[in-house]
Amino acid sequence: MHKVIFDTDPGIDDAMALLFLDASPDVELLAVTTTFGNGAIDTTTRNALYLCERFGIPALVGRGAGVPLVGQPGPAPHFVHGHNGLGDVALPAVISRTADPRPAHRLIIDMVRAHPHEVEIVAVGRMTNLAMALRDDPGIVPLVKQVVIMGGAFGIRGVLGNVTPAAEANIWGDPLAADEVTAASWPLTMVGLDVTQKTQMPTAYLHALQETAGEAGRFIWEISRFYEKFHNDGGVESIFVHDSSAVAFLLKPELFETRTGAIRVVTEGVAFGQTIQKPDSVSFPPSDWDGRPSHMVCTDVDSEGLRVLYAETLRRLA
Ligand code: BDR
Ligand code: CA
């Protein structure tokens, strides 16, 4: 059983990943912690509470950071996730679920200390909450079982960023946080655009989910209409599978190929937000990667296997 903290900025693909975790028989979801990103922190926290209420997800919800470690948040990508972050589907005016009184980073620390060596953190938004948890209590590092991040773009098969040619959105939104999180010696894997753009869910696949995965399937169909239009407008036929790829790595890592090496994140200049791994297999003269822990970066994925895992898992909710 995976004891999971899901750190997220819902977000259409975040919602799809949360329902994936919820449907998995191998996951005990301890907490959903929120960050700014696909919307302001009020929006993403409201969406997390709404999703937990609507789908009866018993996890605690912790409201997290509203700004990066340094500077101010960039504008929310309404053109990707809609003004309400969930594809502009109608949401209730009042949500009864309330957030835990602790800020997200404290909730993360408390959960890790309550379940030493058991907690797995799946982080699919800005890394700000994780960096704040590390700053507050660096002692959690050896107590975390693993961290799986959706973020970054490592240039595998020529893949570029999606905010700038250099930077992927989750990292671009708080590069310093990502650099601090990848400096920590906890088992960490980055599931970047290199693999998340390779896996796509075509309209027919989403339609089949609507027919076979109960209320969750119908909801995924509704919220993905906006997301699909964004992809189509950009010349991509199907939606990319970003955040659910991180969940798939947690559940079935054998679907992925990985490369090990130290990771740095560019925190200023034209390549702001770029993620660069120094592969362990390549030697260089002394550099800024020295002394940093070796982490895994996903370099390939069995996309069809991932789609099958997602659909089979979601169907359990029917
Ligand atoms: C990431 O950015 C967000 O828009 C998505 O939710 C995903 O986490 C992809 O770059
Ligand atoms: Ca996200």
mmCIF file of C-alpha atoms and ligand atoms in Angstrom:
data_model
loop_
_atom_site.group_PDB
_atom_site.id
_atom_site.type_symbol
_atom_site.label_atom_id
_atom_site.label_comp_id
_atom_site.label_asym_id
_atom_site.label_seq_id
_atom_site.Cartn_x
_atom_site.Cartn_y
_atom_site.Cartn_z
ATOM 1 C CA MET A 1 0.000 0.000 0.000
ATOM 2 C CA HIS A 2 1.391 3.407 -0.986
ATOM 3 C CA LYS A 3 0.848 6.133 1.628
ATOM 4 C CA VAL A 4 0.663 9.208 -0.578
ATOM 5 C CA ILE A 5 0.718 12.977 -0.197
ATOM 6 C CA PHE A 6 -0.487 14.585 -3.426
ATOM 7 C CA ASP A 7 0.886 18.121 -3.848
ATOM 8 C CA THR A 8 -1.105 19.753 -6.625
ATOM 9 C CA ASP A 9 -2.559 22.838 -8.337
ATOM 10 C CA PRO A 10 -5.910 21.616 -9.704
ATOM 11 C CA GLY A 11 -5.931 22.057 -12.699
ATOM 12 C CA ILE A 12 -7.655 19.742 -15.201
ATOM 13 C CA ASP A 13 -4.877 17.162 -15.458
ATOM 14 C CA ASP A 14 -4.325 17.464 -11.702
ATOM 15 C CA ALA A 15 -7.981 16.510 -11.160
ATOM 16 C CA MET A 16 -7.545 13.539 -13.494
ATOM 17 C CA ALA A 17 -4.472 12.452 -11.510
ATOM 18 C CA LEU A 18 -6.285 12.835 -8.178
ATOM 19 C CA LEU A 19 -9.112 10.595 -9.397
ATOM 20 C CA PHE A 20 -6.477 8.091 -10.586
ATOM 21 C CA LEU A 21 -4.931 7.993 -7.090
ATOM 22 C CA ASP A 22 -8.354 7.755 -5.476
ATOM 23 C CA ALA A 23 -9.368 4.838 -7.694
ATOM 24 C CA SER A 24 -6.167 2.888 -7.116
ATOM 25 C CA PRO A 25 -6.613 0.002 -4.662
ATOM 26 C CA ASP A 26 -2.903 0.267 -3.794
ATOM 27 C CA VAL A 27 -3.023 3.875 -2.570
ATOM 28 C CA GLU A 28 -3.890 5.343 0.794
ATOM 29 C CA LEU A 29 -4.152 9.068 0.146
ATOM 30 C CA LEU A 30 -3.087 10.802 3.353
ATOM 31 C CA ALA A 31 -3.289 14.412 2.219
ATOM 32 C CA VAL A 32 -3.864 16.659 -0.747
ATOM 33 C CA THR A 33 -1.725 19.778 -0.441
ATOM 34 C CA THR A 34 -2.276 22.720 -2.746
ATOM 35 C CA THR A 35 -0.061 25.209 -4.473
ATOM 36 C CA PHE A 36 -0.575 28.167 -6.794
ATOM 37 C CA GLY A 37 0.016 27.472 -10.469
ATOM 38 C CA ASN A 38 -2.875 26.576 -12.733
ATOM 39 C CA GLY A 39 -4.816 29.143 -10.695
ATOM 40 C CA ALA A 40 -4.274 31.377 -7.681
ATOM 41 C CA ILE A 41 -4.007 29.516 -4.371
ATOM 42 C CA ASP A 42 -7.656 30.350 -3.473
ATOM 43 C CA THR A 43 -8.772 28.749 -6.734
ATOM 44 C CA THR A 44 -6.624 25.605 -6.552
ATOM 45 C CA THR A 45 -7.507 25.049 -2.874
ATOM 46 C CA ARG A 46 -11.221 25.499 -3.581
ATOM 47 C CA ASN A 47 -10.879 22.987 -6.425
ATOM 48 C CA ALA A 48 -9.076 20.450 -4.226
ATOM 49 C CA LEU A 49 -11.798 20.756 -1.569
ATOM 50 C CA TYR A 50 -14.488 20.457 -4.227
ATOM 51 C CA LEU A 51 -12.934 17.330 -5.759
ATOM 52 C CA CYS A 52 -12.501 15.671 -2.357
ATOM 53 C CA GLU A 53 -16.078 16.498 -1.399
ATOM 54 C CA ARG A 54 -17.688 15.487 -4.667
ATOM 55 C CA PHE A 55 -15.834 12.193 -4.966
ATOM 56 C CA GLY A 56 -15.848 11.326 -1.253
ATOM 57 C CA ILE A 57 -12.055 11.402 -0.968
ATOM 58 C CA PRO A 58 -11.288 11.301 2.762
ATOM 59 C CA ALA A 59 -7.760 12.800 2.600
ATOM 60 C CA LEU A 60 -6.906 15.939 4.552
ATOM 61 C CA VAL A 61 -6.578 19.032 2.381
ATOM 62 C CA GLY A 62 -3.772 21.474 3.226
ATOM 63 C CA ARG A 63 -3.657 24.936 1.741
ATOM 64 C CA GLY A 64 -0.172 25.708 0.512
ATOM 65 C CA ALA A 65 1.958 28.462 -0.910
ATOM 66 C CA GLY A 66 0.422 31.299 -2.892
ATOM 67 C CA VAL A 67 3.717 32.759 -4.085
ATOM 68 C CA PRO A 68 7.112 31.338 -5.094
ATOM 69 C CA LEU A 69 10.088 31.421 -2.702
ATOM 70 C CA VAL A 70 11.300 34.531 -4.534
ATOM 71 C CA GLY A 71 9.235 37.039 -6.503
ATOM 72 C CA GLN A 72 5.615 36.916 -7.508
ATOM 73 C CA PRO A 73 3.596 34.275 -9.355
ATOM 74 C CA GLY A 74 3.293 34.565 -13.107
ATOM 75 C CA PRO A 75 -0.199 34.945 -14.570
ATOM 76 C CA ALA A 76 -2.434 31.862 -14.236
ATOM 77 C CA PRO A 77 -2.789 29.958 -17.538
ATOM 78 C CA HIS A 78 -6.551 30.472 -17.981
ATOM 79 C CA PHE A 79 -6.207 29.519 -21.642
ATOM 80 C CA VAL A 80 -5.129 26.001 -20.560
ATOM 81 C CA HIS A 81 -7.345 25.212 -17.540
ATOM 82 C CA GLY A 82 -10.138 27.826 -17.729
ATOM 83 C CA HIS A 83 -10.809 30.682 -15.351
ATOM 84 C CA ASN A 84 -11.919 28.330 -12.570
ATOM 85 C CA GLY A 85 -9.034 25.894 -13.160
ATOM 86 C CA LEU A 86 -11.417 23.049 -14.026
ATOM 87 C CA GLY A 87 -12.272 23.844 -17.616
ATOM 88 C CA ASP A 88 -14.962 26.348 -16.592
ATOM 89 C CA VAL A 89 -17.495 23.620 -15.759
ATOM 90 C CA ALA A 90 -20.127 24.810 -13.254
ATOM 91 C CA LEU A 91 -18.947 24.503 -9.655
ATOM 92 C CA PRO A 92 -21.105 24.886 -6.515
ATOM 93 C CA ALA A 93 -21.024 28.262 -4.764
ATOM 94 C CA VAL A 94 -20.549 26.612 -1.376
ATOM 95 C CA ILE A 95 -18.259 23.707 -0.529
ATOM 96 C CA SER A 96 -18.606 22.138 2.901
ATOM 97 C CA ARG A 97 -15.195 20.473 3.112
ATOM 98 C CA THR A 98 -12.669 22.727 4.803
ATOM 99 C CA ALA A 99 -8.899 22.813 4.768
ATOM 100 C CA ASP A 100 -6.772 21.526 7.628
ATOM 101 C CA PRO A 101 -5.637 24.439 9.825
ATOM 102 C CA ARG A 102 -1.969 23.667 9.135
ATOM 103 C CA PRO A 103 -0.215 25.180 6.148
ATOM 104 C CA ALA A 104 0.630 22.561 3.521
ATOM 105 C CA HIS A 105 4.341 22.377 4.299
ATOM 106 C CA ARG A 106 3.626 21.718 7.994
ATOM 107 C CA LEU A 107 1.087 19.080 7.086
ATOM 108 C CA ILE A 108 3.724 17.410 4.899
ATOM 109 C CA ILE A 109 6.253 17.468 7.758
ATOM 110 C CA ASP A 110 3.729 16.097 10.269
ATOM 111 C CA MET A 111 2.634 13.293 7.928
ATOM 112 C CA VAL A 112 6.209 12.271 7.159
ATOM 113 C CA ARG A 113 7.110 12.231 10.858
ATOM 114 C CA ALA A 114 3.935 10.305 11.733
ATOM 115 C CA HIS A 115 4.749 7.613 9.122
ATOM 116 C CA PRO A 116 8.565 7.469 8.931
ATOM 117 C CA HIS A 117 9.949 5.785 5.779
ATOM 118 C CA GLU A 118 6.429 5.196 4.442
ATOM 119 C CA VAL A 119 5.250 8.426 2.838
ATOM 120 C CA GLU A 120 5.554 8.915 -0.922
ATOM 121 C CA ILE A 121 5.079 12.468 -2.182
ATOM 122 C CA VAL A 122 3.668 12.944 -5.668
ATOM 123 C CA ALA A 123 4.182 16.609 -6.560
ATOM 124 C CA VAL A 124 2.548 17.929 -9.720
ATOM 125 C CA GLY A 125 2.613 21.695 -9.229
ATOM 126 C CA ARG A 126 5.212 24.256 -8.198
ATOM 127 C CA MET A 127 7.757 22.743 -5.755
ATOM 128 C CA THR A 128 7.256 25.577 -3.260
ATOM 129 C CA ASN A 129 5.555 23.533 -0.503
ATOM 130 C CA LEU A 130 8.241 20.864 -0.656
ATOM 131 C CA ALA A 131 11.025 23.435 -0.490
ATOM 132 C CA MET A 132 9.348 25.129 2.489
ATOM 133 C CA ALA A 133 9.019 21.764 4.252
ATOM 134 C CA LEU A 134 12.750 21.145 3.659
ATOM 135 C CA ARG A 135 13.711 24.588 4.955
ATOM 136 C CA ASP A 136 11.533 24.140 8.053
ATOM 137 C CA ASP A 137 12.568 20.580 8.843
ATOM 138 C CA PRO A 138 15.493 19.182 6.828
ATOM 139 C CA GLY A 139 15.304 16.107 9.093
ATOM 140 C CA ILE A 140 12.419 14.765 7.005
ATOM 141 C CA VAL A 141 14.732 13.932 4.077
ATOM 142 C CA PRO A 142 15.762 10.425 5.229
ATOM 143 C CA LEU A 143 12.211 9.732 6.425
ATOM 144 C CA VAL A 144 10.493 10.140 3.024
ATOM 145 C CA LYS A 145 10.135 6.934 1.005
ATOM 146 C CA GLN A 146 10.246 8.709 -2.355
ATOM 147 C CA VAL A 147 9.325 11.894 -4.198
ATOM 148 C CA VAL A 148 7.838 11.722 -7.691
ATOM 149 C CA ILE A 149 7.656 15.037 -9.513
ATOM 150 C CA MET A 150 5.807 15.987 -12.671
ATOM 151 C CA GLY A 151 8.058 18.708 -13.926
ATOM 152 C CA GLY A 152 10.943 19.683 -16.110
ATOM 153 C CA ALA A 153 12.007 19.068 -19.683
ATOM 154 C CA PHE A 154 15.379 17.404 -20.225
ATOM 155 C CA GLY A 155 15.721 17.624 -23.984
ATOM 156 C CA ILE A 156 15.280 13.886 -24.510
ATOM 157 C CA ARG A 157 14.361 13.372 -28.187
ATOM 158 C CA GLY A 158 14.565 17.179 -28.548
ATOM 159 C CA VAL A 159 11.681 17.964 -26.154
ATOM 160 C CA LEU A 160 11.537 21.670 -25.246
ATOM 161 C CA GLY A 161 9.805 23.514 -22.409
ATOM 162 C CA ASN A 162 6.156 24.532 -22.574
ATOM 163 C CA VAL A 163 6.358 28.049 -21.090
ATOM 164 C CA THR A 164 9.605 29.015 -22.789
ATOM 165 C CA PRO A 165 11.786 26.864 -25.056
ATOM 166 C CA ALA A 166 13.847 26.174 -21.919
ATOM 167 C CA ALA A 167 11.288 25.748 -19.144
ATOM 168 C CA GLU A 168 8.365 23.553 -18.166
ATOM 169 C CA ALA A 169 5.512 25.273 -16.273
ATOM 170 C CA ASN A 170 5.827 23.657 -12.817
ATOM 171 C CA ILE A 171 9.539 24.438 -12.655
ATOM 172 C CA TRP A 172 9.326 27.853 -14.332
ATOM 173 C CA GLY A 173 6.793 28.829 -11.629
ATOM 174 C CA ASP A 174 9.383 28.458 -8.843
ATOM 175 C CA PRO A 175 12.831 27.389 -10.095
ATOM 176 C CA LEU A 176 14.589 28.049 -6.802
ATOM 177 C CA ALA A 177 12.199 25.686 -5.029
ATOM 178 C CA ALA A 178 12.875 23.010 -7.654
ATOM 179 C CA ASP A 179 16.636 23.482 -7.301
ATOM 180 C CA GLU A 180 16.381 23.074 -3.508
ATOM 181 C CA VAL A 181 14.119 20.013 -3.793
ATOM 182 C CA THR A 182 16.512 18.323 -6.229
ATOM 183 C CA ALA A 183 19.432 19.153 -3.913
ATOM 184 C CA ALA A 184 17.964 16.940 -1.191
ATOM 185 C CA SER A 185 19.152 13.351 -0.845
ATOM 186 C CA TRP A 186 15.754 11.706 -0.878
ATOM 187 C CA PRO A 187 14.869 9.165 -3.549
ATOM 188 C CA LEU A 188 13.469 11.422 -6.279
ATOM 189 C CA THR A 189 12.241 10.920 -9.831
ATOM 190 C CA MET A 190 11.338 13.615 -12.321
ATOM 191 C CA VAL A 191 8.623 12.777 -14.803
ATOM 192 C CA GLY A 192 9.089 15.578 -17.309
ATOM 193 C CA LEU A 193 7.621 16.671 -20.626
ATOM 194 C CA ASP A 194 10.027 14.207 -22.295
ATOM 195 C CA VAL A 195 7.570 11.455 -21.356
ATOM 196 C CA THR A 196 4.335 13.290 -20.461
ATOM 197 C CA GLN A 197 3.965 14.738 -23.971
ATOM 198 C CA LYS A 198 4.672 11.348 -25.498
ATOM 199 C CA THR A 199 1.587 9.900 -23.787
ATOM 200 C CA GLN A 200 -1.663 11.325 -25.116
ATOM 201 C CA MET A 201 -5.321 10.528 -24.534
ATOM 202 C CA PRO A 202 -7.351 10.871 -27.736
ATOM 203 C CA THR A 203 -11.000 11.988 -27.752
ATOM 204 C CA ALA A 204 -12.223 8.412 -28.264
ATOM 205 C CA TYR A 205 -10.297 7.276 -25.171
ATOM 206 C CA LEU A 206 -11.812 10.055 -23.042
ATOM 207 C CA HIS A 207 -15.225 9.227 -24.463
ATOM 208 C CA ALA A 208 -14.794 5.601 -23.441
ATOM 209 C CA LEU A 209 -13.925 6.745 -19.911
ATOM 210 C CA GLN A 210 -17.142 8.742 -19.843
ATOM 211 C CA GLU A 211 -19.081 5.590 -20.703
ATOM 212 C CA THR A 212 -17.259 3.158 -18.438
ATOM 213 C CA ALA A 213 -15.819 4.998 -15.416
ATOM 214 C CA GLY A 214 -18.992 6.187 -13.690
ATOM 215 C CA GLU A 215 -19.298 9.681 -12.269
ATOM 216 C CA ALA A 216 -15.529 10.176 -12.386
ATOM 217 C CA GLY A 217 -15.469 9.268 -16.075
ATOM 218 C CA ARG A 218 -18.295 11.667 -16.838
ATOM 219 C CA PHE A 219 -16.535 14.440 -14.901
ATOM 220 C CA ILE A 220 -13.229 13.805 -16.711
ATOM 221 C CA TRP A 221 -15.043 14.051 -20.027
ATOM 222 C CA GLU A 222 -16.611 17.397 -19.003
ATOM 223 C CA ILE A 223 -13.440 19.069 -17.722
ATOM 224 C CA SER A 224 -11.284 17.742 -20.546
ATOM 225 C CA ARG A 225 -13.370 19.526 -23.240
ATOM 226 C CA PHE A 226 -11.594 22.832 -22.478
ATOM 227 C CA TYR A 227 -8.184 21.165 -22.169
ATOM 228 C CA GLU A 228 -8.628 19.312 -25.432
ATOM 229 C CA LYS A 229 -9.536 22.528 -27.248
ATOM 230 C CA PHE A 230 -6.343 24.144 -25.933
ATOM 231 C CA HIS A 231 -4.309 21.239 -27.313
ATOM 232 C CA ASN A 232 -6.167 21.222 -30.636
ATOM 233 C CA ASP A 233 -5.653 24.981 -31.018
ATOM 234 C CA GLY A 234 -1.916 24.352 -30.567
ATOM 235 C CA GLY A 235 -1.907 21.707 -33.304
ATOM 236 C CA VAL A 236 -1.913 18.713 -30.920
ATOM 237 C CA GLU A 237 -4.707 16.212 -31.614
ATOM 238 C CA SER A 238 -5.007 14.668 -28.141
ATOM 239 C CA ILE A 239 -4.412 15.822 -24.592
ATOM 240 C CA PHE A 240 -0.987 15.374 -23.033
ATOM 241 C CA VAL A 241 -0.881 13.210 -19.912
ATOM 242 C CA HIS A 242 1.200 15.264 -17.506
ATOM 243 C CA ASP A 243 0.192 14.769 -13.885
ATOM 244 C CA SER A 244 -1.252 11.265 -14.250
ATOM 245 C CA SER A 245 2.136 10.139 -15.597
ATOM 246 C CA ALA A 246 3.656 10.880 -12.170
ATOM 247 C CA VAL A 247 0.937 8.756 -10.553
ATOM 248 C CA ALA A 248 1.593 6.001 -13.097
ATOM 249 C CA PHE A 249 5.297 6.084 -12.180
ATOM 250 C CA LEU A 250 4.343 5.561 -8.527
ATOM 251 C CA LEU A 251 2.025 2.657 -9.336
ATOM 252 C CA LYS A 252 3.969 0.954 -12.127
ATOM 253 C CA PRO A 253 7.528 2.260 -12.542
ATOM 254 C CA GLU A 254 8.293 -0.526 -15.001
ATOM 255 C CA LEU A 255 6.315 1.444 -17.605
ATOM 256 C CA PHE A 256 9.203 3.954 -17.662
ATOM 257 C CA GLU A 257 12.866 4.074 -18.611
ATOM 258 C CA THR A 258 15.068 6.296 -16.477
ATOM 259 C CA ARG A 259 18.496 7.876 -16.350
ATOM 260 C CA THR A 260 20.347 8.767 -13.158
ATOM 261 C CA GLY A 261 22.368 11.881 -12.404
ATOM 262 C CA ALA A 262 22.488 15.143 -10.476
ATOM 263 C CA ILE A 263 19.914 17.772 -11.443
ATOM 264 C CA ARG A 264 20.248 21.551 -11.461
ATOM 265 C CA VAL A 265 17.609 24.169 -12.175
ATOM 266 C CA VAL A 266 18.455 27.503 -13.784
ATOM 267 C CA THR A 267 17.177 30.277 -11.500
ATOM 268 C CA GLU A 268 18.000 33.375 -13.527
ATOM 269 C CA GLY A 269 18.535 34.608 -17.036
ATOM 270 C CA VAL A 270 17.150 33.609 -20.372
ATOM 271 C CA ALA A 271 16.945 29.905 -19.458
ATOM 272 C CA PHE A 272 15.039 30.645 -16.187
ATOM 273 C CA GLY A 273 13.358 27.398 -15.119
ATOM 274 C CA GLN A 274 15.412 25.030 -17.265
ATOM 275 C CA THR A 275 16.152 21.615 -15.746
ATOM 276 C CA ILE A 276 19.513 20.031 -16.591
ATOM 277 C CA GLN A 277 20.710 16.611 -15.515
ATOM 278 C CA LYS A 278 24.354 15.573 -15.513
ATOM 279 C CA PRO A 279 24.065 11.859 -16.352
ATOM 280 C CA ASP A 280 26.108 9.622 -14.042
ATOM 281 C CA SER A 281 27.416 7.864 -17.148
ATOM 282 C CA VAL A 282 29.162 11.000 -18.469
ATOM 283 C CA SER A 283 32.175 12.655 -16.839
ATOM 284 C CA PHE A 284 32.806 16.393 -16.865
ATOM 285 C CA PRO A 285 35.378 18.729 -15.322
ATOM 286 C CA PRO A 286 34.345 20.210 -11.930
ATOM 287 C CA SER A 287 30.905 21.831 -12.237
ATOM 288 C CA ASP A 288 27.861 23.117 -10.335
ATOM 289 C CA TRP A 289 26.407 19.585 -10.378
ATOM 290 C CA ASP A 290 29.175 18.232 -8.135
ATOM 291 C CA GLY A 291 28.182 17.126 -4.657
ATOM 292 C CA ARG A 292 24.513 16.934 -5.559
ATOM 293 C CA PRO A 293 22.614 13.660 -5.140
ATOM 294 C CA SER A 294 21.899 11.452 -8.111
ATOM 295 C CA HIS A 295 18.199 11.388 -9.047
ATOM 296 C CA MET A 296 16.161 9.675 -11.731
ATOM 297 C CA VAL A 297 14.805 11.385 -14.827
ATOM 298 C CA CYS A 298 12.283 9.553 -17.006
ATOM 299 C CA THR A 299 13.545 9.142 -20.557
ATOM 300 C CA ASP A 300 10.863 6.936 -22.094
ATOM 301 C CA VAL A 301 7.452 5.478 -21.337
ATOM 302 C CA ASP A 302 5.185 2.687 -22.509
ATOM 303 C CA SER A 303 2.321 5.046 -23.376
ATOM 304 C CA GLU A 304 -0.167 2.355 -24.281
ATOM 305 C CA GLY A 305 0.566 0.547 -21.014
ATOM 306 C CA LEU A 306 -0.034 3.799 -19.145
ATOM 307 C CA ARG A 307 -3.364 4.406 -20.896
ATOM 308 C CA VAL A 308 -4.482 0.868 -20.081
ATOM 309 C CA LEU A 309 -3.471 1.270 -16.418
ATOM 310 C CA TYR A 310 -5.360 4.572 -16.164
ATOM 311 C CA ALA A 311 -8.541 3.270 -17.782
ATOM 312 C CA GLU A 312 -8.572 -0.010 -15.837
ATOM 313 C CA THR A 313 -7.998 1.844 -12.562
ATOM 314 C CA LEU A 314 -10.670 4.485 -13.237
ATOM 315 C CA ARG A 315 -13.209 1.810 -14.168
ATOM 316 C CA ARG A 316 -13.043 0.585 -10.591
ATOM 317 C CA LEU A 317 -14.929 3.756 -9.625
ATOM 318 C CA ALA A 318 -17.902 2.824 -11.843
HETATM 319 C C1 BDR B 1 2.210 20.967 -15.785
HETATM 320 O O1 BDR B 1 1.731 22.318 -15.756
HETATM 321 C C2 BDR B 1 0.367 22.349 -15.405
HETATM 322 O O2 BDR B 1 -0.359 23.114 -16.318
HETATM 323 C C3 BDR B 1 -0.124 20.941 -15.445
HETATM 324 O O3 BDR B 1 -1.087 20.724 -14.426
HETATM 325 C C4 BDR B 1 1.103 20.106 -15.230
HETATM 326 O O4 BDR B 1 1.332 19.870 -13.865
HETATM 327 C C5 BDR B 1 2.625 20.645 -17.200
HETATM 328 O O5 BDR B 1 3.651 21.492 -17.642
HETATM 329 CA CA CA B 2 -0.364 20.342 -12.177
#
